[in-house]
Amino acid sequence: MATHVQSHALGEAYKRKEDARFIRGEGKYVDDVQLKGMLYGDIVRSPYAHALIKNVDISEALKVPGVVAVITGKDLDAAGLAWMPTLSADTEAVLALDRVLYQMQEVAFVVATSRYAAADGVAAVSVDYEPLQVVVDPAKSMQADAPLLRPDKKEKQPTNQIYHWETGDREGTDAAFKEAEANGVVVQQEMYIPRIHPAPIETCGCVADYNKTTGKLTVWMTSQAPHVHRTLFAIVAGLPEHRIRIISPDVGGGFGNKVPIYPGYVCAVVASLTTGKPVKWIEDRTENLCSTGFARDYHIKAEVAADKDGTVKALRVYTLADHGAFDAAAQPSKFPAGLFHICTGSYDFKKAFVEVDAVHTNKAPGGIAYRCSFRVTEASYLIERTMDTLAHDLGKDPAELRMQNFIKPEAFPYRSALDWTYDSGNYEGALRLAMKNVDYEGLRREQAEKRARGELMGIGISSFTEIVGAGPGKHFDIAGIQMFDSCEIRVHPTGKALARIGVQTQGQGHETTFAQIIGAELGMSPDDIDIEHGDTDTAPYGLGTYASRSTPVAGAATALAARKVRDKAKKIAAYLLEVGEDDLEWEPGRFFVKGAPAKGKTIQELAFAAYTNCPPYLEPGLEAVNYYDPPNLTYPFGSYICIVDIDRGTGQVHIRRFMAVDDCGTIINPMIVEGQIHGGLTQGLAPAMYEELSYDENGNVLGSNFQDYLIPTSMETPHWETDRTVTPSPHHPIGAKGVGESPTVGAPQAIVNAVVDALAHVGVRHIDIPLSPWKVWKVLEEHGLTGD
Amino acid sequence: MIPGTYDYLVARSVDEAVALLDQHGGEAKILAGGQSLIPLMRFRIAGPSVLIDINHINSLEYIQEIDGTLHIGALTREAELDQSALIRERYPILLDTSTMVADPVVRNWATVGGNIAHADPANDHPATMLALGARVVARGPAGERVIPIDEFFTDAPFETALGSNEMLTEIRIPAPAERSGGAYFKLERKVGDYAIAGVAVYIILDGSGNVSYAGIGLTNVGQTPIKARAAEQSLLGKPLDDANIHAAADLAAAATQPTADTRGPVEYKRAMARTLTVRALHKALTRATGGE
Amino acid sequence: MSTHHISVTINGTPYQGDVESRTLLVHWIRDILGLTGTHIGCDTSACGACTILVDGKATKSCAMFAVQADGRQIMTVEGLEQGGKLHPLQEGFHEEHALQCGYCTPGMLMSSLALLQRNPNPSEHEIRVGISGNLCRCTGYVNIVKAIQYAAEKMQAAEQVPVGAEGGE
């Protein structure tokens, strides 16, 4: 049994353990769950964006062959379930009672013996609507004469405005601006970040299975946070929490879409409770785009005050946030605008002030999703755009202006003007590497030559700072539950391990990376460590995977749990080798006696001993659990450089090259990190140039399916180039920061900056995303730059 | 998205298909590739009570050049055009067009005949067929008739000269003359999208390099596929120099009646019809004078 | 409402069933036959998650009725591995990290197979065209291109006829 196992340090491009089932089509996603006697649910939805419901006639639907039941808002109301709390202290209709507030809002739930019968049942439900005036413009919704959209909460909130939130030093910032107006430079930039949708290829859905005999409710669910969902089901539905089991099986992409609780889940649970049969509800793509949690929809005014030489002094931001009909935004409850106030970014602003007004409109509910790190996408966009505008106004090179203003490496840990303590950073290092990789000087020369010939070439930089790993329990909670995370490790007698974690992969590769973390701590092969998560009956309580928190929080818990295992193994080693613990040294996979390296015990031998020859003063077995309350967030960062050429005849933007330098601290698996970056860059390209979930003035969704909601294919997506710097997080047990959302945070503005840069010489200062060809062409036309 | 119910019938020959169409009057639709029809049925926007599956009529899949005419069977899949050496070498405008239809998987089933008969002004082949001066063959209970393409599309969208008991069996295109060239340019937001605007151009030059034939068809810039007649006329008897190309492009743009949508405002679509006409004419000229 | 009795060969195995004329092929394969490797991702035949081979042709099975498959040969992702041996494409996807959540992967594999059957040595551009009917939200396509290149090389080296050329007998 004296096997000396090859060590697997962090930083190995270990091939993924989870691939085996996916490449064979043996993944198990929610819609793959088939249970005996299973019924199917489908939802009747409102065609109107704003209307009173006069009547819901289900009589014809009940006659459709195969239809078993139709649940309406009134039925739910009798059980106190017509409304449910959101993650942002609002309430949301499960099934509409007296009115609908957005197109495609849920009105009734048809239960049938087959998918097809359920659809026929939906078509047979007849609803009488009385249309009301539609409000889709958030600015209009803020006005006193706007129709009140939420009479249900008018005592608490008499207008459409949900909240006003502010942070920072208003007076100090205003004073700095006055000073800059007199003796320096002030730059103002208005920008709109339109509504988009995470649109994972797998839509949302569940199978709810209530067992009348045992009183146990099992729900297979597309969930990024199964434990939180279990607790919420317990509280909202009044079911005993130990009799609820949420299983997040394989999840086909999340990106924040699978964090909220949707009416479909609640209805499926109710239907299963009442019929005693399993009920499957799977939404289709149109339902997914039109009714589940959207992202962005921020109308921003950003201002920077600087010295004449370009040294920034103050940042002032006003934002109007459109949350749709219900504020169902998913973010830590004490931060209604998420982590938006990271918007001072990578720059040393002395003063800053941010305010956000949030308002209801007749659109789908939500607000925070799509790989955004809780509004960091919005924050990073505004500062990187505004810095570029400042650079152009001053006639300074945008790279130079950034270097001048970067927080210096020696300033860390750095307390920002908006009260975040950045753990570590080397912003100049990342930007210089990116510039070197693309030959920045050469590109600027090329641009000048091309410009002289009338060709439009642009170079755009984005030097972003991310903020992830929520977070310290004192400040960060989801629906009241502190945002710790967890890992439980059990090592078997023959030296193999099973670990369970509280986070939930939707493609991030946890079965591999978390095995690598444990493998590195214990000197074991990741092959010998299996990772499980997603089943709330067995996994330790965790807050789930979103906002790039898995590695910073659960990864820390995992390393620390592994160290507890190693600590116990050390005690066993001391006992077996008959020395004191202080006489032992560790090399990956083995404790040995100092000065007598041949005398040692492998981790496998120690595991065996834990069950067969355990020291009498220790508990037998070899397992450990850690619940980790992070001391701080982590701050990944990077610099991206995008090079574009604009077709003067059509306004099409061609991305010639995109160089992404990322720093996520310690890298667990470079292959997986790179894959995350490729995917995130593509989801940064998409909002910059293609995706937009817009509404017409009647509240009709434009972009309600994949014909009009433009997900990039392999043809639109450039060949991404990536590089790395490594600046570990000083407070994280393995120095890792997380990386999944860095590219969505950093990329869009690199592209916009490039396009604006291509046109800056004729005075163009901003173009709102998405940079559709018609929009760019219009700008060209206004400046006499169109061609053949 | 679940379709409504319908009756499914299989036709194993053209005669059988025609007989079934005749039997069911306007209630029946031909199911060829189904790549446009089935999605519409899933949204319950289309709800034919009868579908006649013609996908087993393999005798309708062919690409043959015989005696100065290219014959394309109506059931020929777009993918077959994509992969045909004959098309690539002698009819590159058709390759330009087929490779722009939807995406490569859809193209395995989508048919040239279907793309034309569906008469969606957003479909790509109609403009190309208009530019080429194609003819289509229709078969009905009374027999066969040949319809010139510019009489095939009516002035209403999704409507053709086909009777409800007729089906398209073949498309005929004149073999390329000496000094002829064509091109199809489609501006799309992404692969798989309908055109923001599309322009098909086919020209024949005479011995002096002047245009003796000009065909210009426009995609998705009006209620129907558009034949830009004034633009075509403007080129006859003239060389394809920049001035004439621009003049024709202006006329092509003027012939459009675009609808504003998320692809762009009217002004943009019109401008793109112009830009693409310029580019297509240049490309056609290159091909007509021996280039690629 | 008409129902039909259909006989279809899938991955070399004969299947029979009674279906409504409106039953989509993807629903029959998944819900009735239990071959859940093929996935559904949209309602406009855009995403390609449902891609299978029908008579050797890459096909979006959400845009075909089950009745249309009567008498035809189908290959799904479950048919790629033969005799316990992974197809070079499956190997390539694993080696090159061309999948993350795995949901688009079956359809992507089938489109890639069809591509390599037609064009055994595609350029990067040809690969990107070939998979442009399949959406992926996770990978950004870079590694999928590499995976297909890996498989093309492996298949050419082995000079093996790609599995399923005749539809999976």
JSON list of C-alpha atoms in Angstrom, two decimals, chain B residues 118-219:
[
{"chain": "B", "resi": 118, "resn": "HIS", "atom": "CA", "xyz": [-42.78, 30.25, -50.54]},
{"chain": "B", "resi": 119, "resn": "ALA", "atom": "CA", "xyz": [-42.48, 33.74, -52.08]},
{"chain": "B", "resi": 120, "resn": "ASP", "atom": "CA", "xyz": [-41.19, 35.35, -48.94]},
{"chain": "B", "resi": 121, "resn": "PRO", "atom": "CA", "xyz": [-39.67, 38.66, -50.03]},
{"chain": "B", "resi": 122, "resn": "ALA", "atom": "CA", "xyz": [-36.93, 37.91, -47.51]},
{"chain": "B", "resi": 123, "resn": "ASN", "atom": "CA", "xyz": [-35.89, 34.71, -49.24]},
{"chain": "B", "resi": 124, "resn": "ASP", "atom": "CA", "xyz": [-32.73, 34.84, -51.30]},
{"chain": "B", "resi": 125, "resn": "HIS", "atom": "CA", "xyz": [-33.33, 32.91, -54.52]},
{"chain": "B", "resi": 126, "resn": "PRO", "atom": "CA", "xyz": [-36.15, 35.06, -55.92]},
{"chain": "B", "resi": 127, "resn": "ALA", "atom": "CA", "xyz": [-33.82, 38.04, -56.48]},
{"chain": "B", "resi": 128, "resn": "THR", "atom": "CA", "xyz": [-31.25, 35.82, -58.17]},
{"chain": "B", "resi": 129, "resn": "MET", "atom": "CA", "xyz": [-33.83, 34.17, -60.37]},
{"chain": "B", "resi": 130, "resn": "LEU", "atom": "CA", "xyz": [-35.17, 37.58, -61.36]},
{"chain": "B", "resi": 131, "resn": "ALA", "atom": "CA", "xyz": [-31.66, 38.72, -62.27]},
{"chain": "B", "resi": 132, "resn": "LEU", "atom": "CA", "xyz": [-31.04, 35.57, -64.31]},
{"chain": "B", "resi": 133, "resn": "GLY", "atom": "CA", "xyz": [-34.34, 35.76, -66.11]},
{"chain": "B", "resi": 134, "resn": "ALA", "atom": "CA", "xyz": [-35.15, 32.26, -64.99]},
{"chain": "B", "resi": 135, "resn": "ARG", "atom": "CA", "xyz": [-38.30, 30.33, -65.81]},
{"chain": "B", "resi": 136, "resn": "VAL", "atom": "CA", "xyz": [-40.10, 27.89, -63.56]},
{"chain": "B", "resi": 137, "resn": "VAL", "atom": "CA", "xyz": [-42.03, 24.82, -64.53]},
{"chain": "B", "resi": 138, "resn": "ALA", "atom": "CA", "xyz": [-45.33, 24.17, -62.85]},
{"chain": "B", "resi": 139, "resn": "ARG", "atom": "CA", "xyz": [-47.29, 20.94, -63.02]},
{"chain": "B", "resi": 140, "resn": "GLY", "atom": "CA", "xyz": [-51.01, 20.74, -62.40]},
{"chain": "B", "resi": 141, "resn": "PRO", "atom": "CA", "xyz": [-53.86, 18.41, -63.26]},
{"chain": "B", "resi": 142, "resn": "ALA", "atom": "CA", "xyz": [-54.04, 19.99, -66.71]},
{"chain": "B", "resi": 143, "resn": "GLY", "atom": "CA", "xyz": [-50.35, 19.36, -67.32]},
{"chain": "B", "resi": 144, "resn": "GLU", "atom": "CA", "xyz": [-47.19, 21.43, -67.36]},
{"chain": "B", "resi": 145, "resn": "ARG", "atom": "CA", "xyz": [-46.65, 25.09, -67.98]},
{"chain": "B", "resi": 146, "resn": "VAL", "atom": "CA", "xyz": [-43.56, 27.26, -68.02]},
{"chain": "B", "resi": 147, "resn": "ILE", "atom": "CA", "xyz": [-43.75, 30.58, -66.19]},
{"chain": "B", "resi": 148, "resn": "PRO", "atom": "CA", "xyz": [-41.20, 33.36, -66.59]},
{"chain": "B", "resi": 149, "resn": "ILE", "atom": "CA", "xyz": [-39.95, 34.29, -63.15]},
{"chain": "B", "resi": 150, "resn": "ASP", "atom": "CA", "xyz": [-41.02, 37.92, -63.39]},
{"chain": "B", "resi": 151, "resn": "GLU", "atom": "CA", "xyz": [-44.59, 36.69, -63.88]},
{"chain": "B", "resi": 152, "resn": "PHE", "atom": "CA", "xyz": [-44.27, 34.15, -61.09]},
{"chain": "B", "resi": 153, "resn": "PHE", "atom": "CA", "xyz": [-44.25, 36.59, -58.18]},
{"chain": "B", "resi": 154, "resn": "THR", "atom": "CA", "xyz": [-47.38, 38.68, -57.79]},
{"chain": "B", "resi": 155, "resn": "ASP", "atom": "CA", "xyz": [-47.57, 42.05, -56.07]},
{"chain": "B", "resi": 156, "resn": "ALA", "atom": "CA", "xyz": [-48.59, 40.51, -52.76]},
{"chain": "B", "resi": 157, "resn": "PRO", "atom": "CA", "xyz": [-46.14, 38.89, -50.36]},
{"chain": "B", "resi": 158, "resn": "PHE", "atom": "CA", "xyz": [-46.18, 35.09, -50.06]},
{"chain": "B", "resi": 159, "resn": "GLU", "atom": "CA", "xyz": [-48.21, 34.81, -53.24]},
{"chain": "B", "resi": 160, "resn": "THR", "atom": "CA", "xyz": [-47.27, 33.32, -56.61]},
{"chain": "B", "resi": 161, "resn": "ALA", "atom": "CA", "xyz": [-48.86, 32.51, -59.94]},
{"chain": "B", "resi": 162, "resn": "LEU", "atom": "CA", "xyz": [-49.16, 28.87, -58.86]},
{"chain": "B", "resi": 163, "resn": "GLY", "atom": "CA", "xyz": [-52.68, 27.57, -58.60]},
{"chain": "B", "resi": 164, "resn": "SER", "atom": "CA", "xyz": [-53.60, 25.75, -55.42]},
{"chain": "B", "resi": 165, "resn": "ASN", "atom": "CA", "xyz": [-53.44, 22.45, -57.34]},
{"chain": "B", "resi": 166, "resn": "GLU", "atom": "CA", "xyz": [-50.08, 23.12, -58.96]},
{"chain": "B", "resi": 167, "resn": "MET", "atom": "CA", "xyz": [-46.59, 22.45, -57.79]},
{"chain": "B", "resi": 168, "resn": "LEU", "atom": "CA", "xyz": [-43.20, 23.67, -58.91]},
{"chain": "B", "resi": 169, "resn": "THR", "atom": "CA", "xyz": [-41.12, 20.95, -60.53]},
{"chain": "B", "resi": 170, "resn": "GLU", "atom": "CA", "xyz": [-38.16, 22.67, -62.14]},
{"chain": "B", "resi": 171, "resn": "ILE", "atom": "CA", "xyz": [-36.25, 25.90, -62.47]},
{"chain": "B", "resi": 172, "resn": "ARG", "atom": "CA", "xyz": [-34.63, 26.75, -65.80]},
{"chain": "B", "resi": 173, "resn": "ILE", "atom": "CA", "xyz": [-31.79, 29.16, -66.24]},
{"chain": "B", "resi": 174, "resn": "PRO", "atom": "CA", "xyz": [-30.07, 30.09, -69.51]},
{"chain": "B", "resi": 175, "resn": "ALA", "atom": "CA", "xyz": [-26.52, 28.79, -69.69]},
{"chain": "B", "resi": 176, "resn": "PRO", "atom": "CA", "xyz": [-23.95, 31.55, -69.30]},
{"chain": "B", "resi": 177, "resn": "ALA", "atom": "CA", "xyz": [-23.29, 33.53, -72.41]},
{"chain": "B", "resi": 178, "resn": "GLU", "atom": "CA", "xyz": [-19.79, 34.57, -73.31]},
{"chain": "B", "resi": 179, "resn": "ARG", "atom": "CA", "xyz": [-18.77, 37.65, -71.40]},
{"chain": "B", "resi": 180, "resn": "SER", "atom": "CA", "xyz": [-21.45, 37.21, -68.78]},
{"chain": "B", "resi": 181, "resn": "GLY", "atom": "CA", "xyz": [-21.18, 37.34, -65.06]},
{"chain": "B", "resi": 182, "resn": "GLY", "atom": "CA", "xyz": [-23.39, 37.50, -62.04]},
{"chain": "B", "resi": 183, "resn": "ALA", "atom": "CA", "xyz": [-23.15, 37.94, -58.29]},
{"chain": "B", "resi": 184, "resn": "TYR", "atom": "CA", "xyz": [-25.39, 37.95, -55.24]},
{"chain": "B", "resi": 185, "resn": "PHE", "atom": "CA", "xyz": [-24.50, 40.09, -52.26]},
{"chain": "B", "resi": 186, "resn": "LYS", "atom": "CA", "xyz": [-26.48, 39.76, -49.08]},
{"chain": "B", "resi": 187, "resn": "LEU", "atom": "CA", "xyz": [-25.97, 41.95, -46.05]},
{"chain": "B", "resi": 188, "resn": "GLU", "atom": "CA", "xyz": [-27.05, 40.11, -42.92]},
{"chain": "B", "resi": 189, "resn": "ARG", "atom": "CA", "xyz": [-26.75, 40.86, -39.22]},
{"chain": "B", "resi": 190, "resn": "LYS", "atom": "CA", "xyz": [-25.42, 37.37, -38.59]},
{"chain": "B", "resi": 191, "resn": "VAL", "atom": "CA", "xyz": [-25.38, 33.96, -40.22]},
{"chain": "B", "resi": 192, "resn": "GLY", "atom": "CA", "xyz": [-28.88, 32.57, -40.41]},
{"chain": "B", "resi": 193, "resn": "ASP", "atom": "CA", "xyz": [-30.62, 35.92, -40.57]},
{"chain": "B", "resi": 194, "resn": "TYR", "atom": "CA", "xyz": [-32.75, 37.26, -43.38]},
{"chain": "B", "resi": 195, "resn": "ALA", "atom": "CA", "xyz": [-31.18, 39.99, -45.47]},
{"chain": "B", "resi": 196, "resn": "ILE", "atom": "CA", "xyz": [-30.93, 43.56, -44.33]},
{"chain": "B", "resi": 197, "resn": "ALA", "atom": "CA", "xyz": [-30.81, 43.92, -48.09]},
{"chain": "B", "resi": 198, "resn": "GLY", "atom": "CA", "xyz": [-29.73, 41.60, -50.86]},
{"chain": "B", "resi": 199, "resn": "VAL", "atom": "CA", "xyz": [-28.87, 42.35, -54.48]},
{"chain": "B", "resi": 200, "resn": "ALA", "atom": "CA", "xyz": [-28.48, 39.89, -57.35]},
{"chain": "B", "resi": 201, "resn": "VAL", "atom": "CA", "xyz": [-27.01, 41.08, -60.60]},
{"chain": "B", "resi": 202, "resn": "TYR", "atom": "CA", "xyz": [-26.42, 39.33, -63.89]},
{"chain": "B", "resi": 203, "resn": "ILE", "atom": "CA", "xyz": [-24.94, 41.06, -66.91]},
{"chain": "B", "resi": 204, "resn": "ILE", "atom": "CA", "xyz": [-23.91, 40.11, -70.43]},
{"chain": "B", "resi": 205, "resn": "LEU", "atom": "CA", "xyz": [-21.46, 42.24, -72.35]},
{"chain": "B", "resi": 206, "resn": "ASP", "atom": "CA", "xyz": [-21.31, 42.49, -76.09]},
{"chain": "B", "resi": 207, "resn": "GLY", "atom": "CA", "xyz": [-18.15, 42.49, -78.18]},
{"chain": "B", "resi": 208, "resn": "SER", "atom": "CA", "xyz": [-17.49, 46.17, -77.45]},
{"chain": "B", "resi": 209, "resn": "GLY", "atom": "CA", "xyz": [-17.83, 45.69, -73.71]},
{"chain": "B", "resi": 210, "resn": "ASN", "atom": "CA", "xyz": [-21.24, 47.32, -73.50]},
{"chain": "B", "resi": 211, "resn": "VAL", "atom": "CA", "xyz": [-24.05, 45.77, -71.57]},
{"chain": "B", "resi": 212, "resn": "SER", "atom": "CA", "xyz": [-26.44, 43.78, -73.72]},
{"chain": "B", "resi": 213, "resn": "TYR", "atom": "CA", "xyz": [-28.37, 42.24, -70.84]},
{"chain": "B", "resi": 214, "resn": "ALA", "atom": "CA", "xyz": [-28.76, 43.40, -67.27]},
{"chain": "B", "resi": 215, "resn": "GLY", "atom": "CA", "xyz": [-30.81, 41.67, -64.61]},
{"chain": "B", "resi": 216, "resn": "ILE", "atom": "CA", "xyz": [-31.07, 43.13, -61.13]},
{"chain": "B", "resi": 217, "resn": "GLY", "atom": "CA", "xyz": [-33.11, 41.53, -58.34]},
{"chain": "B", "resi": 218, "resn": "LEU", "atom": "CA", "xyz": [-33.53, 42.82, -54.81]},
{"chain": "B", "resi": 219, "resn": "THR", "atom": "CA", "xyz": [-34.13, 40.87, -51.59]}
]
